[in-house]
mmCIF file of C-alpha atoms in Angstrom:
data_model
loop_
_atom_site.group_PDB
_atom_site.id
_atom_site.type_symbol
_atom_site.label_atom_id
_atom_site.label_comp_id
_atom_site.label_asym_id
_atom_site.label_seq_id
_atom_site.Cartn_x
_atom_site.Cartn_y
_atom_site.Cartn_z
ATOM 1 C CA MET A 121 -38.586 51.833 -26.286
ATOM 2 C CA ALA A 122 -35.969 51.323 -23.571
ATOM 3 C CA SER A 123 -34.936 47.774 -22.835
ATOM 4 C CA ASN A 124 -36.960 47.870 -19.598
ATOM 5 C CA TRP A 125 -39.627 50.572 -19.914
ATOM 6 C CA SER A 126 -41.337 49.408 -16.707
ATOM 7 C CA VAL A 127 -38.655 51.284 -14.743
ATOM 8 C CA CYS A 128 -37.793 54.980 -15.003
ATOM 9 C CA GLY A 129 -35.080 55.429 -17.635
ATOM 10 C CA VAL A 130 -33.660 58.614 -16.059
ATOM 11 C CA CYS A 131 -33.396 57.071 -12.604
ATOM 12 C CA ASP A 132 -32.027 53.848 -14.046
ATOM 13 C CA TYR A 133 -29.235 55.874 -15.660
ATOM 14 C CA ARG A 134 -28.411 57.118 -12.107
ATOM 15 C CA HIS A 135 -28.496 53.511 -10.851
ATOM 16 C CA ILE A 136 -31.796 54.103 -9.047
ATOM 17 C CA THR A 137 -34.709 51.776 -9.641
ATOM 18 C CA LYS A 138 -38.149 53.409 -9.691
ATOM 19 C CA PRO A 139 -41.295 52.178 -11.435
ATOM 20 C CA SER A 140 -42.483 54.129 -14.459
ATOM 21 C CA VAL A 141 -45.899 55.771 -14.503
ATOM 22 C CA ILE A 142 -45.703 57.185 -18.020
ATOM 23 C CA CYS A 143 -43.636 56.620 -21.115
ATOM 24 C CA CYS A 144 -42.425 59.076 -23.741
ATOM 25 C CA SER A 145 -42.124 57.639 -27.234
ATOM 26 C CA GLU A 146 -39.856 60.483 -28.358
ATOM 27 C CA CYS A 147 -37.435 59.995 -25.449
ATOM 28 C CA ASP A 148 -37.869 56.235 -25.850
ATOM 29 C CA GLU A 149 -38.027 55.556 -22.105
ATOM 30 C CA GLY A 150 -40.318 55.325 -19.106
ATOM 31 C CA LEU A 151 -40.550 58.043 -16.433
ATOM 32 C CA CYS A 152 -41.376 57.903 -12.740
ATOM 33 C CA GLU A 153 -43.682 60.404 -11.014
ATOM 34 C CA GLU A 154 -40.828 62.774 -10.123
ATOM 35 C CA CYS A 155 -39.153 62.681 -13.538
ATOM 36 C CA LYS A 156 -42.571 63.024 -15.198
ATOM 37 C CA GLU A 157 -42.986 66.483 -13.628
ATOM 38 C CA HIS A 158 -39.530 67.635 -14.733
ATOM 39 C CA HIS A 159 -40.169 66.203 -18.216
ATOM 40 C CA GLY A 160 -43.408 68.167 -18.508
ATOM 41 C CA ILE A 161 -41.888 71.566 -17.649
ATOM 42 C CA SER A 162 -38.508 71.215 -19.360
ATOM 43 C CA LYS A 163 -38.256 73.346 -22.522
ATOM 44 C CA GLY A 164 -36.815 70.502 -24.604
ATOM 45 C CA THR A 165 -39.437 67.923 -23.666
ATOM 46 C CA ARG A 166 -42.579 69.807 -22.659
ATOM 47 C CA SER A 167 -44.060 69.295 -26.161
ATOM 48 C CA HIS A 168 -43.442 65.533 -26.172
ATOM 49 C CA GLY A 169 -46.476 63.277 -26.271
ATOM 50 C CA ILE A 170 -46.751 60.963 -23.268
ATOM 51 C CA VAL A 171 -49.045 58.069 -22.356
ATOM 52 C CA SER A 172 -49.507 56.058 -19.199
ATOM 53 C CA ILE A 173 -47.749 52.722 -18.836
ATOM 54 C CA ALA A 174 -51.117 50.926 -18.801
ATOM 55 C CA GLU A 175 -52.131 52.568 -22.078
ATOM 56 C CA TYR A 176 -48.726 51.977 -23.650
ATOM 57 C CA GLN A 177 -48.955 48.280 -22.855
ATOM 58 C CA LYS A 178 -52.064 48.103 -25.056
ATOM 59 C CA LEU A 179 -49.944 48.719 -28.154
ATOM 60 C CA PRO A 180 -49.182 45.628 -30.286
ATOM 61 C CA LYS A 181 -45.780 44.049 -29.712
ATOM 62 C CA ASN A 182 -44.731 44.637 -33.317
ATOM 63 C CA VAL A 183 -45.380 48.369 -32.853
ATOM 64 C CA LEU A 184 -43.387 48.446 -29.611
ATOM 65 C CA GLN A 185 -40.487 46.723 -31.366
ATOM 66 C CA LEU A 186 -40.297 49.244 -34.227
ATOM 67 C CA ALA A 187 -36.934 50.987 -34.260
ATOM 68 C CA ARG A 188 -37.081 54.753 -33.705
ATOM 69 C CA SER A 189 -33.427 55.333 -34.382
ATOM 70 C CA CYS A 190 -31.014 54.388 -37.129
ATOM 71 C CA ASP A 191 -29.547 50.910 -36.638
ATOM 72 C CA LYS A 192 -26.446 51.870 -38.587
ATOM 73 C CA HIS A 193 -25.580 55.161 -36.875
ATOM 74 C CA ASN A 194 -27.562 54.811 -33.636
ATOM 75 C CA GLU A 195 -29.081 58.266 -34.106
ATOM 76 C CA LYS A 196 -32.697 59.383 -34.148
ATOM 77 C CA TYR A 197 -34.563 59.488 -37.448
ATOM 78 C CA VAL A 198 -35.117 63.081 -38.579
ATOM 79 C CA LEU A 199 -35.989 62.918 -42.300
ATOM 80 C CA LEU A 200 -37.845 60.797 -44.850
ATOM 81 C CA CYS A 201 -36.354 60.281 -48.306
ATOM 82 C CA LYS A 202 -39.289 59.964 -50.729
ATOM 83 C CA LYS A 203 -37.022 58.756 -53.530
ATOM 84 C CA HIS A 204 -35.813 55.725 -51.564
ATOM 85 C CA ASP A 205 -38.885 55.547 -49.267
ATOM 86 C CA CYS A 206 -36.765 55.241 -46.132
ATOM 87 C CA LEU A 207 -36.199 57.074 -42.851
ATOM 88 C CA CYS A 208 -32.852 58.790 -42.387
ATOM 89 C CA CYS A 209 -30.809 60.146 -39.549
ATOM 90 C CA LYS A 210 -28.462 63.088 -40.084
ATOM 91 C CA LYS A 211 -25.517 60.805 -40.839
ATOM 92 C CA CYS A 212 -27.603 58.815 -43.349
ATOM 93 C CA VAL A 213 -28.262 62.022 -45.294
ATOM 94 C CA VAL A 214 -24.556 62.834 -45.479
ATOM 95 C CA ALA A 215 -23.601 59.266 -46.337
ATOM 96 C CA SER A 216 -26.247 58.277 -48.893
ATOM 97 C CA HIS A 217 -28.802 60.995 -49.649
ATOM 98 C CA MET A 218 -26.888 64.154 -50.522
ATOM 99 C CA GLU A 219 -28.260 64.089 -54.087
ATOM 100 C CA CYS A 220 -31.844 63.291 -53.068
ATOM 101 C CA ARG A 221 -34.090 66.326 -53.560
ATOM 102 C CA GLU A 222 -37.206 65.170 -51.695
ATOM 103 C CA LEU A 223 -36.147 64.953 -48.051
ATOM 104 C CA ILE A 224 -39.045 65.727 -45.720
ATOM 105 C CA ASP A 225 -38.823 66.582 -42.031
ATOM 106 C CA ILE A 226 -40.246 63.695 -40.029
ATOM 107 C CA ASP A 227 -42.043 66.163 -37.738
ATOM 108 C CA ASP A 228 -44.010 67.431 -40.757
ATOM 109 C CA ILE A 229 -44.903 63.848 -41.627
ATOM 110 C CA THR A 230 -46.141 62.830 -38.207
ATOM 111 C CA ARG A 231 -48.010 66.062 -37.466
ATOM 112 C CA ASN A 232 -51.790 65.332 -37.476
ATOM 113 C CA ILE A 233 -51.103 61.812 -38.823
ATOM 114 C CA LYS A 234 -54.068 60.383 -36.886
ATOM 115 C CA SER A 235 -56.506 62.606 -38.786
ATOM 116 C CA SER A 236 -54.807 62.234 -42.175
ATOM 117 C CA ASP A 237 -56.510 60.774 -45.247
ATOM 118 C CA ALA A 238 -53.876 58.044 -45.364
ATOM 119 C CA PHE A 239 -54.727 56.841 -41.842
ATOM 120 C CA ALA A 240 -58.452 56.841 -42.630
ATOM 121 C CA ASP A 241 -57.760 55.042 -45.903
ATOM 122 C CA ILE A 242 -55.729 52.325 -44.166
ATOM 123 C CA ASP A 243 -58.501 51.882 -41.605
ATOM 124 C CA GLN A 244 -61.067 51.634 -44.410
ATOM 125 C CA THR A 245 -58.858 49.203 -46.329
ATOM 126 C CA LEU A 246 -58.405 46.950 -43.294
ATOM 127 C CA SER A 247 -62.186 46.877 -42.769
ATOM 128 C CA GLU A 248 -62.752 46.008 -46.413
ATOM 129 C CA ILE A 249 -60.079 43.295 -46.420
ATOM 130 C CA ALA A 250 -61.522 41.796 -43.221
ATOM 131 C CA GLU A 251 -64.980 41.759 -44.824
ATOM 132 C CA ASN A 252 -63.566 40.255 -48.034
ATOM 133 C CA ILE A 253 -61.769 37.532 -46.058
ATOM 134 C CA LYS A 254 -64.984 36.805 -44.161
ATOM 135 C CA ARG A 255 -66.949 36.534 -47.396
ATOM 136 C CA LEU A 256 -64.282 34.336 -48.966
ATOM 137 C CA ARG A 257 -64.142 32.095 -45.877
ATOM 138 C CA ILE A 258 -67.925 31.674 -45.840
ATOM 139 C CA ASN A 259 -67.865 30.977 -49.581
ATOM 140 C CA ARG A 260 -65.155 28.326 -49.201
ATOM 141 C CA GLU A 261 -66.999 26.722 -46.276
ATOM 142 C CA ASP A 262 -70.149 26.593 -48.418
ATOM 143 C CA ASN A 263 -68.090 25.164 -51.275
ATOM 144 C CA LEU A 264 -66.659 22.499 -48.959
ATOM 145 C CA ALA A 265 -70.162 21.499 -47.886
ATOM 146 C CA SER A 266 -71.420 21.510 -51.490
ATOM 147 C CA ILE A 267 -68.551 19.239 -52.594
ATOM 148 C CA GLY A 268 -69.462 16.715 -49.880
ATOM 149 C CA LYS A 269 -73.140 16.903 -50.835
ATOM 150 C CA LYS A 270 -72.359 16.474 -54.539
ATOM 151 C CA SER A 271 -70.054 13.540 -53.789
ATOM 152 C CA ARG A 272 -72.873 11.767 -51.957
ATOM 153 C CA GLU A 273 -75.272 12.503 -54.831
ATOM 154 C CA ILE A 274 -72.807 11.062 -57.371
ATOM 155 C CA GLU A 275 -72.268 7.970 -55.195
ATOM 156 C CA LYS A 276 -76.044 7.478 -55.024
ATOM 157 C CA GLU A 277 -76.349 7.845 -58.815
ATOM 158 C CA VAL A 278 -73.543 5.301 -59.365
ATOM 159 C CA LEU A 279 -75.229 2.760 -57.077
ATOM 160 C CA GLU A 280 -78.631 3.379 -58.694
ATOM 161 C CA THR A 281 -77.125 2.960 -62.164
ATOM 162 C CA ARG A 282 -75.457 -0.264 -61.070
ATOM 163 C CA ALA A 283 -78.772 -1.492 -59.647
ATOM 164 C CA ARG A 284 -80.568 -0.738 -62.940
ATOM 165 C CA ILE A 285 -77.856 -2.556 -64.891
ATOM 166 C CA ASN A 286 -78.061 -5.515 -62.497
ATOM 167 C CA LEU A 287 -81.855 -5.596 -62.823
ATOM 168 C CA HIS A 288 -81.662 -5.564 -66.616
ATOM 169 C CA LEU A 289 -78.971 -8.275 -66.665
ATOM 170 C CA ASP A 290 -81.042 -10.345 -64.214
ATOM 171 C CA LYS A 291 -84.005 -10.127 -66.608
ATOM 172 C CA LEU A 292 -81.827 -11.196 -69.544
ATOM 173 C CA GLN A 293 -80.318 -14.000 -67.470
ATOM 174 C CA ASN A 294 -83.718 -15.289 -66.335
ATOM 175 C CA ALA A 295 -85.010 -15.201 -69.919
ATOM 176 C CA VAL A 296 -82.130 -17.258 -71.308
ATOM 177 C CA LEU A 297 -82.270 -19.756 -68.407
ATOM 178 C CA LYS A 298 -86.029 -20.133 -68.897
ATOM 179 C CA ASP A 299 -85.475 -20.763 -72.612
ATOM 180 C CA LEU A 300 -82.730 -23.281 -71.741
ATOM 181 C CA LYS A 301 -85.057 -25.161 -69.394
ATOM 182 C CA ARG A 302 -87.859 -25.189 -71.975
ATOM 183 C CA ARG A 303 -85.635 -26.565 -74.728
ATOM 184 C CA GLU A 304 -84.078 -29.138 -72.382
ATOM 185 C CA GLU A 305 -87.553 -30.365 -71.383
ATOM 186 C CA LYS A 306 -88.727 -30.516 -74.995
ATOM 187 C CA GLU A 307 -85.782 -32.571 -76.244
ATOM 188 C CA SER A 308 -85.814 -34.786 -73.162
ATOM 189 C CA ASN A 309 -89.493 -35.612 -73.755
ATOM 190 C CA LYS A 310 -88.706 -36.593 -77.354
ATOM 191 C CA ILE A 311 -85.992 -38.985 -76.181
ATOM 192 C CA ARG A 312 -88.260 -40.390 -73.449
ATOM 193 C CA ARG A 313 -91.010 -41.133 -76.003
ATOM 194 C CA LEU A 314 -88.470 -42.853 -78.259
ATOM 195 C CA LEU A 315 -87.172 -44.890 -75.330
ATOM 196 C CA LYS A 316 -90.739 -46.029 -74.556
ATOM 197 C CA SER A 317 -91.259 -47.061 -78.191
ATOM 198 C CA LEU A 318 -87.948 -48.894 -78.230
ATOM 199 C CA LYS A 319 -88.874 -50.664 -74.999
ATOM 200 C CA ASP A 320 -92.159 -51.799 -76.525
ATOM 201 C CA LYS A 321 -90.384 -53.062 -79.654
ATOM 202 C CA GLU A 322 -87.754 -54.750 -77.500
ATOM 203 C CA ASN A 323 -90.461 -56.568 -75.502
ATOM 204 C CA GLU A 324 -92.163 -57.605 -78.725
ATOM 205 C CA ILE A 325 -88.958 -59.075 -80.164
ATOM 206 C CA THR A 326 -88.169 -60.800 -76.856
ATOM 207 C CA GLU A 327 -91.633 -62.384 -76.900
ATOM 208 C CA HIS A 328 -91.093 -63.642 -80.466
ATOM 209 C CA GLN A 329 -87.701 -65.068 -79.442
ATOM 210 C CA ALA A 330 -89.346 -66.951 -76.571
ATOM 211 C CA ASN A 331 -92.217 -68.251 -78.732
ATOM 212 C CA ILE A 332 -90.158 -69.457 -81.689
ATOM 213 C CA ALA A 333 -88.567 -72.338 -79.728
ATOM 214 C CA ASN A 334 -91.978 -73.638 -78.644
ATOM 215 C CA ILE A 335 -93.343 -73.238 -82.150
ATOM 216 C CA LYS A 336 -90.464 -75.242 -83.586
ATOM 217 C CA GLN A 337 -90.928 -78.080 -81.083
ATOM 218 C CA TYR A 338 -94.681 -78.366 -80.750
ATOM 219 C CA ALA A 339 -96.387 -76.702 -83.776
ATOM 220 C CA SER A 340 -97.302 -78.434 -87.011
ATOM 221 C CA GLU A 341 -95.631 -77.456 -90.266
ATOM 222 C CA LEU A 342 -98.675 -75.358 -91.236
ATOM 223 C CA GLN A 343 -98.740 -73.623 -87.879
ATOM 224 C CA ILE A 344 -94.998 -73.026 -88.145
ATOM 225 C CA PHE A 345 -95.438 -71.540 -91.611
ATOM 226 C CA LEU A 346 -98.243 -69.251 -90.521
ATOM 227 C CA ALA A 347 -96.375 -68.239 -87.353
ATOM 228 C CA LEU A 348 -93.232 -67.411 -89.289
ATOM 229 C CA LYS A 349 -95.226 -65.223 -91.658
ATOM 230 C CA HIS A 350 -96.670 -63.327 -88.698
ATOM 231 C CA ILE A 351 -93.248 -62.962 -87.076
ATOM 232 C CA GLU A 352 -91.668 -61.795 -90.346
ATOM 233 C CA LYS A 353 -94.325 -59.099 -90.657
ATOM 234 C CA ASP A 354 -93.704 -57.876 -87.111
ATOM 235 C CA VAL A 355 -89.919 -57.959 -87.598
ATOM 236 C CA SER A 356 -90.255 -56.009 -90.843
ATOM 237 C CA VAL A 357 -92.234 -53.305 -89.023
ATOM 238 C CA VAL A 358 -89.598 -53.086 -86.278
ATOM 239 C CA GLU A 359 -86.755 -52.894 -88.808
ATOM 240 C CA LYS A 360 -88.499 -50.110 -90.688
ATOM 241 C CA PHE A 361 -89.038 -48.270 -87.370
ATOM 242 C CA ILE A 362 -85.348 -48.562 -86.553
ATOM 243 C CA VAL A 363 -84.184 -47.475 -90.013
ATOM 244 C CA LYS A 364 -86.594 -44.615 -90.513
ATOM 245 C CA SER A 365 -86.575 -43.222 -86.966
ATOM 246 C CA ASP A 366 -84.535 -40.000 -86.410
ATOM 247 C CA GLY A 367 -84.525 -40.695 -82.723
ATOM 248 C CA ALA A 368 -81.002 -42.035 -82.959
ATOM 249 C CA ASN A 369 -79.646 -38.548 -83.739
ATOM 250 C CA GLN A 370 -77.428 -37.187 -80.960
ATOM 251 C CA ILE A 371 -79.156 -34.261 -79.245
ATOM 252 C CA GLY A 372 -77.050 -31.576 -77.565
ATOM 253 C CA LEU A 373 -77.431 -28.082 -76.066
ATOM 254 C CA SER A 374 -75.223 -25.033 -76.632
ATOM 255 C CA TRP A 375 -75.536 -21.255 -76.320
ATOM 256 C CA LYS A 376 -74.159 -18.153 -78.007
ATOM 257 C CA ILE A 377 -73.715 -14.939 -76.062
ATOM 258 C CA ASN A 378 -75.245 -11.768 -77.519
ATOM 259 C CA PRO A 379 -72.443 -10.010 -79.473
ATOM 260 C CA SER A 380 -73.518 -6.644 -78.019
ATOM 261 C CA LEU A 381 -73.128 -7.991 -74.504
ATOM 262 C CA GLN A 382 -69.803 -9.579 -75.364
ATOM 263 C CA GLY A 383 -68.642 -6.281 -76.883
ATOM 264 C CA MET A 384 -69.795 -4.377 -73.805
ATOM 265 C CA ILE A 385 -67.652 -6.574 -71.564
ATOM 266 C CA SER A 386 -64.527 -5.898 -73.619
ATOM 267 C CA ALA A 387 -65.283 -2.274 -74.543
ATOM 268 C CA ILE A 388 -66.434 -0.870 -71.190
ATOM 269 C CA GLN A 389 -63.353 -0.590 -69.007
ATOM 270 C CA LYS A 390 -64.726 1.841 -66.437
ATOM 271 C CA PHE A 391 -68.066 2.779 -64.960
ATOM 272 C CA GLY A 392 -67.694 6.512 -65.654
ATOM 273 C CA ASP A 393 -65.530 9.593 -65.140
ATOM 274 C CA VAL A 394 -65.440 11.895 -62.117
ATOM 275 C CA MET A 395 -64.676 15.471 -63.198
ATOM 276 C CA VAL A 396 -63.724 18.580 -61.234
ATOM 277 C CA THR A 397 -65.466 21.722 -62.478
ATOM 278 C CA VAL A 398 -64.126 25.210 -61.787
ATOM 279 C CA ASP A 399 -66.449 28.226 -61.988
ATOM 280 C CA LEU A 400 -65.453 31.865 -61.684
ATOM 281 C CA CYS A 401 -65.664 33.365 -58.225
ATOM 282 C CA ASN A 402 -68.875 35.362 -57.816
ATOM 283 C CA ILE A 403 -68.037 36.902 -54.453
ATOM 284 C CA PRO A 404 -68.511 40.695 -54.521
ATOM 285 C CA ILE A 405 -65.159 42.101 -53.407
ATOM 286 C CA LEU A 406 -65.315 45.415 -51.571
ATOM 287 C CA LYS A 407 -62.915 48.005 -52.896
ATOM 288 C CA HIS A 408 -62.588 51.741 -52.502
ATOM 289 C CA LYS A 409 -63.904 53.362 -55.661
ATOM 290 C CA ASP A 410 -61.198 55.225 -57.455
ATOM 291 C CA ARG A 411 -58.871 54.681 -54.490
ATOM 292 C CA GLN A 412 -55.408 56.021 -54.985
ATOM 293 C CA ALA A 413 -52.405 55.356 -52.819
ATOM 294 C CA GLN A 414 -52.267 57.855 -49.977
ATOM 295 C CA PRO A 415 -48.645 58.558 -49.058
ATOM 296 C CA MET A 416 -48.034 58.492 -45.335
ATOM 297 C CA VAL A 417 -46.489 61.914 -45.447
ATOM 298 C CA ALA A 418 -47.804 65.384 -44.876
ATOM 299 C CA VAL A 419 -48.475 67.500 -47.943
ATOM 300 C CA VAL A 420 -45.699 70.042 -48.169
ATOM 301 C CA PRO A 421 -46.903 73.286 -49.818
ATOM 302 C CA MET A 422 -45.040 74.161 -53.008
ATOM 303 C CA THR A 423 -44.188 77.717 -53.980
ATOM 304 C CA ILE A 424 -44.314 79.058 -57.511
ATOM 305 C CA ASP A 425 -40.534 79.192 -57.491
ATOM 306 C CA SER A 426 -40.292 75.449 -56.911
ATOM 307 C CA LEU A 427 -42.466 74.573 -59.915
ATOM 308 C CA ALA A 428 -40.769 73.475 -63.124
ATOM 309 C CA SER A 429 -42.406 73.320 -66.554
ATOM 310 C CA THR A 430 -41.690 70.779 -69.294
ATOM 311 C CA LEU A 431 -42.520 71.275 -72.983
ATOM 312 C CA LEU A 432 -44.701 68.375 -74.130
ATOM 313 C CA GLN A 433 -45.829 69.575 -77.568
ATOM 314 C CA SER A 434 -45.831 72.623 -79.815
ATOM 315 C CA LEU A 435 -48.029 73.580 -82.792
ATOM 316 C CA ASP A 436 -48.084 76.232 -85.502
ATOM 317 C CA SER A 437 -51.488 77.912 -85.376
ATOM 318 C CA GLU A 438 -50.667 80.255 -88.283
ATOM 319 C CA LEU A 439 -52.594 82.929 -86.371
ATOM 320 C CA SER A 440 -51.180 86.445 -86.258
ATOM 321 C CA PHE A 441 -52.166 87.024 -82.616
ATOM 322 C CA VAL A 442 -53.687 84.434 -80.263
ATOM 323 C CA THR A 443 -56.014 86.075 -77.741
ATOM 324 C CA GLY A 444 -57.808 83.054 -76.269
ATOM 325 C CA CYS A 445 -57.329 79.339 -75.647
ATOM 326 C CA THR A 446 -59.401 76.463 -74.234
ATOM 327 C CA LEU A 447 -59.248 72.644 -74.091
ATOM 328 C CA LEU A 448 -62.164 70.387 -75.071
ATOM 329 C CA SER A 449 -63.098 67.173 -73.248
ATOM 330 C CA ASP A 450 -61.669 65.058 -76.092
ATOM 331 C CA GLN A 451 -58.232 66.731 -75.745
ATOM 332 C CA ARG A 452 -58.730 69.050 -78.749
ATOM 333 C CA MET A 453 -57.560 72.657 -78.395
ATOM 334 C CA VAL A 454 -59.418 75.803 -79.498
ATOM 335 C CA LEU A 455 -57.513 79.042 -80.183
ATOM 336 C CA SER A 456 -59.054 82.452 -80.896
ATOM 337 C CA CYS A 457 -57.572 85.393 -82.808
ATOM 338 C CA ALA A 458 -59.079 88.862 -82.361
ATOM 339 C CA VAL A 459 -57.105 90.310 -85.288
ATOM 340 C CA GLU A 460 -58.395 87.793 -87.852
ATOM 341 C CA GLY A 461 -61.822 87.246 -86.219
ATOM 342 C CA ILE A 462 -61.447 83.467 -86.276
ATOM 343 C CA ILE A 463 -61.316 80.481 -83.909
ATOM 344 C CA LYS A 464 -59.378 77.356 -84.880
ATOM 345 C CA ILE A 465 -59.833 73.833 -83.518
ATOM 346 C CA PHE A 466 -56.732 71.616 -83.374
ATOM 347 C CA LYS A 467 -56.550 67.856 -82.789
ATOM 348 C CA SER A 468 -54.533 66.398 -79.906
ATOM 349 C CA ASP A 469 -51.630 65.728 -82.297
ATOM 350 C CA GLY A 470 -51.484 69.443 -83.271
ATOM 351 C CA SER A 471 -53.089 69.147 -86.726
ATOM 352 C CA LEU A 472 -55.931 71.467 -87.772
ATOM 353 C CA ASP A 473 -59.372 69.945 -87.269
ATOM 354 C CA ASN A 474 -61.717 72.823 -88.148
ATOM 355 C CA TYR A 475 -62.212 76.580 -87.931
ATOM 356 C CA VAL A 476 -65.063 79.074 -87.463
ATOM 357 C CA ARG A 477 -65.045 82.717 -88.547
ATOM 358 C CA SER A 478 -66.788 84.880 -85.975
ATOM 359 C CA CYS A 479 -66.524 88.613 -85.898
ATOM 360 C CA PRO A 480 -65.923 90.147 -83.456
ATOM 361 C CA VAL A 481 -63.954 87.574 -81.402
ATOM 362 C CA PHE A 482 -61.549 87.877 -78.502
ATOM 363 C CA ASP A 483 -61.513 85.051 -75.920
ATOM 364 C CA VAL A 484 -62.972 81.529 -76.033
ATOM 365 C CA ALA A 485 -64.110 79.056 -73.321
ATOM 366 C CA TYR A 486 -65.409 75.487 -73.520
ATOM 367 C CA ILE A 487 -68.920 75.139 -71.987
ATOM 368 C CA GLY A 488 -69.692 71.499 -72.828
ATOM 369 C CA ASP A 489 -72.072 69.890 -75.324
ATOM 370 C CA ASP A 490 -69.452 70.377 -78.081
ATOM 371 C CA SER A 491 -69.912 74.129 -77.751
ATOM 372 C CA VAL A 492 -67.726 77.117 -76.875
ATOM 373 C CA ALA A 493 -68.528 80.623 -75.643
ATOM 374 C CA VAL A 494 -66.792 83.382 -77.619
ATOM 375 C CA THR A 495 -66.426 86.906 -76.191
ATOM 376 C CA SER A 496 -66.145 89.965 -78.393
ATOM 377 C CA GLY A 497 -63.927 92.039 -76.115
ATOM 378 C CA PHE A 498 -64.234 95.830 -76.475
ATOM 379 C CA LYS A 499 -63.797 95.988 -80.229
ATOM 380 C CA ASN A 500 -66.027 98.676 -81.728
ATOM 381 C CA ASP A 501 -67.451 99.270 -78.231
ATOM 382 C CA CYS A 502 -69.440 96.045 -78.663
ATOM 383 C CA LEU A 503 -69.823 93.751 -75.654
ATOM 384 C CA GLN A 504 -71.112 90.375 -76.825
ATOM 385 C CA ILE A 505 -70.910 86.631 -76.041
ATOM 386 C CA ASP A 506 -71.743 84.076 -78.742
ATOM 387 C CA VAL A 507 -72.294 80.346 -78.150
ATOM 388 C CA ILE A 508 -70.976 78.396 -81.152
ATOM 389 C CA ASN A 509 -71.556 74.699 -81.891
ATOM 390 C CA LEU A 510 -68.217 73.318 -83.093
ATOM 391 C CA GLU A 511 -69.821 70.484 -85.049
ATOM 392 C CA THR A 512 -72.201 72.661 -87.104
ATOM 393 C CA ARG A 513 -69.927 75.736 -86.881
ATOM 394 C CA LYS A 514 -73.009 77.881 -86.303
ATOM 395 C CA VAL A 515 -73.932 80.383 -83.582
ATOM 396 C CA LYS A 516 -76.463 78.812 -81.211
ATOM 397 C CA LYS A 517 -77.083 81.844 -79.012
ATOM 398 C CA HIS A 518 -76.089 85.515 -78.789
#
């Protein structure tokens, strides 16, 4: 488009400023009301497509900025080179495309482009891609939400597991502390009973110590003798109590941790592992069935003179005169010979696969179901069509 398509390009060239009412994409400029009329009746421009300025402004900016002329030679594009897939001006053809055989007139390309299969295909493709993006976006949003939900579930499971472990350890702790208290109480009671016995013996000995002085001073010899015998007996009992008693053994308390628990402390270095799982995408992606690339060019009719044949393969049928030929669905070839009254089946590599003798025979045609129709021609004034099964090599129908 002209640098300022809001003003009339023709008038601007004459240094007159008039607002445009239409624009011509082929002339690449805007036109005022007066120039519009001249443009519409002039022989060179009457066939140009025009749109109003308001409608033209609806086009995307990237479309408006597309170059309509060659940047290198500053001339209008006139041809498309299919080999290099590029637009060419006349000078481009002379400079770079003299040896290119497929140069197509750009007018042939753009004619009826809006109703072409390629335009419809692009429109369909854009709709499908938009739908695919929408589906993918929704899927990713759902995935984002599911990750957050799963994270909260895992956090809850970790805390619940920790609580169960704590509860179990609390039970084990309470059991060992209860056992500790019980054993402490038991051994303490033993020592207390011994202390009471020792106190009683101590009081008894103290009493004897206090009495022996009075006995010595005031008792007769007989009384002293009898008293000493009594004291000796009591002392002997106390000595035996002291010697035989195990109460003097030193009592202590200790504990030994469960080896499994000790091993758990050293062996377990982490609570668990958080893993990221990746599953295959199950989003149904829309795609044109059997879509093939639609070239954005018009189909140029080809004449028989422009067709060129290329030999792909040859085979020796060993038939004296081939009168019919047909291809099977599995790429095998069937040849018929009216002179020899035979049809031969060849593999795709040219080797003989099988043969059927059928008299009379002229032409052959594949009709499906591994069968061919064989015509008799006019031999012996006999008009006949036989259907032959190639697998059994027998006539199915006359």
